[in-house]
mmCIF file of C-alpha atoms and ligand atoms in Angstrom:
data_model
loop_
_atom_site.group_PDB
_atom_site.id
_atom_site.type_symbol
_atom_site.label_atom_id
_atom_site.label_comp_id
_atom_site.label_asym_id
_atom_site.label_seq_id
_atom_site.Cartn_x
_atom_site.Cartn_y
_atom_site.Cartn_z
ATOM 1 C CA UNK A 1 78.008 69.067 16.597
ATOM 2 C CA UNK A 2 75.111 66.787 15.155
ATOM 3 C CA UNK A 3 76.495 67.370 11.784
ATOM 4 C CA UNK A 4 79.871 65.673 12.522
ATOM 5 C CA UNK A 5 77.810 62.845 13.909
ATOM 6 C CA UNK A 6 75.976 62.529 10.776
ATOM 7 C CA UNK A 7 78.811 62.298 8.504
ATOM 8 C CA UNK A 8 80.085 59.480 10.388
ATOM 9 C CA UNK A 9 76.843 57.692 9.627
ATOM 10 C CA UNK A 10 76.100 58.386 6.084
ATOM 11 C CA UNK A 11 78.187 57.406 2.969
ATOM 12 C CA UNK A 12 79.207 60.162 0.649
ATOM 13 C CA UNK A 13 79.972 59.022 -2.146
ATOM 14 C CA UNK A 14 78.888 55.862 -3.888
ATOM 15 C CA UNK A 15 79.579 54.082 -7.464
ATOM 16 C CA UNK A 16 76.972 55.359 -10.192
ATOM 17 C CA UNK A 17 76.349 53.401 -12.941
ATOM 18 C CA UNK A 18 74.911 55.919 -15.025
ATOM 19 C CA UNK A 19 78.310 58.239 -14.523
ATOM 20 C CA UNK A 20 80.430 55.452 -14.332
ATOM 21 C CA UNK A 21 82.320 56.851 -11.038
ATOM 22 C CA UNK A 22 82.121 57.437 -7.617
ATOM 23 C CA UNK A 23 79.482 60.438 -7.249
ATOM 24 C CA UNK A 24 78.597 62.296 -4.298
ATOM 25 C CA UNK A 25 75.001 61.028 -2.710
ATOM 26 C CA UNK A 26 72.052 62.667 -1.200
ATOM 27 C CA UNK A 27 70.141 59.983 1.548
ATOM 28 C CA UNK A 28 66.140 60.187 1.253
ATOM 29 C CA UNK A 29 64.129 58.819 3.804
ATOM 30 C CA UNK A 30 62.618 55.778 1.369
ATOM 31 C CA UNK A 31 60.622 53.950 4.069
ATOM 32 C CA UNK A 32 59.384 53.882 8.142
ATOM 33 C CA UNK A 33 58.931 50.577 9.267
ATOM 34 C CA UNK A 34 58.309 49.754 13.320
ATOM 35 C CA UNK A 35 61.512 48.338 13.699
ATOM 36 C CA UNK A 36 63.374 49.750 10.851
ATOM 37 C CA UNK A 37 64.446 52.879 8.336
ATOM 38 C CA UNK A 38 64.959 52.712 5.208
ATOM 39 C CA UNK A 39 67.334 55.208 2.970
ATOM 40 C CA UNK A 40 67.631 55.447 -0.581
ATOM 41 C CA UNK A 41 71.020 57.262 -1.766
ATOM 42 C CA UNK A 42 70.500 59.789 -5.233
ATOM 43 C CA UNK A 43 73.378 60.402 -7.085
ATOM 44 C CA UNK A 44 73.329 63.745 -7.305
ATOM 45 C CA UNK A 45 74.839 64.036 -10.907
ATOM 46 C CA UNK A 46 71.988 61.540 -12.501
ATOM 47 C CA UNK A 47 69.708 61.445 -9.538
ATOM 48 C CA UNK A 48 69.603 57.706 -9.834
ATOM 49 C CA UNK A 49 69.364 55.784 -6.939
ATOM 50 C CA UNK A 50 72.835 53.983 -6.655
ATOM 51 C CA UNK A 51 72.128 52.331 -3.490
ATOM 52 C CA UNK A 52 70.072 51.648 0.234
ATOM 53 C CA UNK A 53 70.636 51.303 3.934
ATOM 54 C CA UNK A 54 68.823 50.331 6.317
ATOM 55 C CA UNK A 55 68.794 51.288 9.859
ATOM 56 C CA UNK A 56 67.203 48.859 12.968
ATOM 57 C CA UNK A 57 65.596 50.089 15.858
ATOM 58 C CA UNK A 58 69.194 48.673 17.564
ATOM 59 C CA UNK A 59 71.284 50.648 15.503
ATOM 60 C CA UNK A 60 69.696 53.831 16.010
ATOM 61 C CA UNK A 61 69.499 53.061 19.663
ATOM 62 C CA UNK A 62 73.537 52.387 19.200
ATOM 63 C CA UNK A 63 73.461 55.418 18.172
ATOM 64 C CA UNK A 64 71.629 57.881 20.076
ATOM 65 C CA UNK A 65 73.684 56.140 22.955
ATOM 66 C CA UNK A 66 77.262 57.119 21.685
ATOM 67 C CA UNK A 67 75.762 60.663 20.809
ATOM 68 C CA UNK A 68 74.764 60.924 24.062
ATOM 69 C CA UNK A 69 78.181 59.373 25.780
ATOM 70 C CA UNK A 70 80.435 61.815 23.891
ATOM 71 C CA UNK A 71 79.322 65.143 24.999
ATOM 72 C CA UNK A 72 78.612 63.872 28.281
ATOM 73 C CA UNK A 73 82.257 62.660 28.517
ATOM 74 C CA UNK A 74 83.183 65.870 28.523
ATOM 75 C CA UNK A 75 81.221 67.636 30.396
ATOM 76 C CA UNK A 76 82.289 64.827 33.519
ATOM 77 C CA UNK A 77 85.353 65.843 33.527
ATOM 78 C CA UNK A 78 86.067 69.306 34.558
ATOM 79 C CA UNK A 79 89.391 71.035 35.442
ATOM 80 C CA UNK A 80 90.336 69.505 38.490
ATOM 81 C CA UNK A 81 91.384 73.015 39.557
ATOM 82 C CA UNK A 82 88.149 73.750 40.475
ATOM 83 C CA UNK A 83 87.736 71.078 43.365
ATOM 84 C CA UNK A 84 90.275 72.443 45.503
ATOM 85 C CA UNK A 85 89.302 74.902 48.062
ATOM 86 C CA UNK A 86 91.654 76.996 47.858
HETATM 87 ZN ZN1 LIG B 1 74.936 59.303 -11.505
#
């Protein structure tokens, strides 16, 4: 289930230079910073780095919060069969 949410959130594939096409990436944890992450993406033919993202404290909040809302969607809303007394 995380890994869906995952591949939602990274690219995978990017332009390398070095292969001169679009080249499946690998994301590396480049830098921590309080209020921010850093990724660096590896091509994974030439393991050059063909590109960065950066991640705020907000976004990942963003995030964590529709994680959370999605499986909890779910589990609000049960058969209605099961109310009824008889
Ligand atoms: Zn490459």
């Amino acid at each position: 289930m995380s890994q869906q949410q995952f591949e939602n959130f990274t690219a995978s594939s990017l332009y390398c230079d070095k292969c001169k096409t679009a080249m499946p990436v690998r994301e590396r944890l480049l830098l921590i910073l309080p209020d921010k992450e850093v990724y660096d993406y590896l091509c994974t033919g030439c393991a050059s780095s063909v590109g960065q993202r950066e991640v705020t404290a907000g976004e990942k909040l963003m995030a964590q919060n529709m994680a959370a809302r999605r499986p909890r969607r779910r589990a609000a809303a049960p058969t209605p069969a099961q109310r009824l007394p008889i």
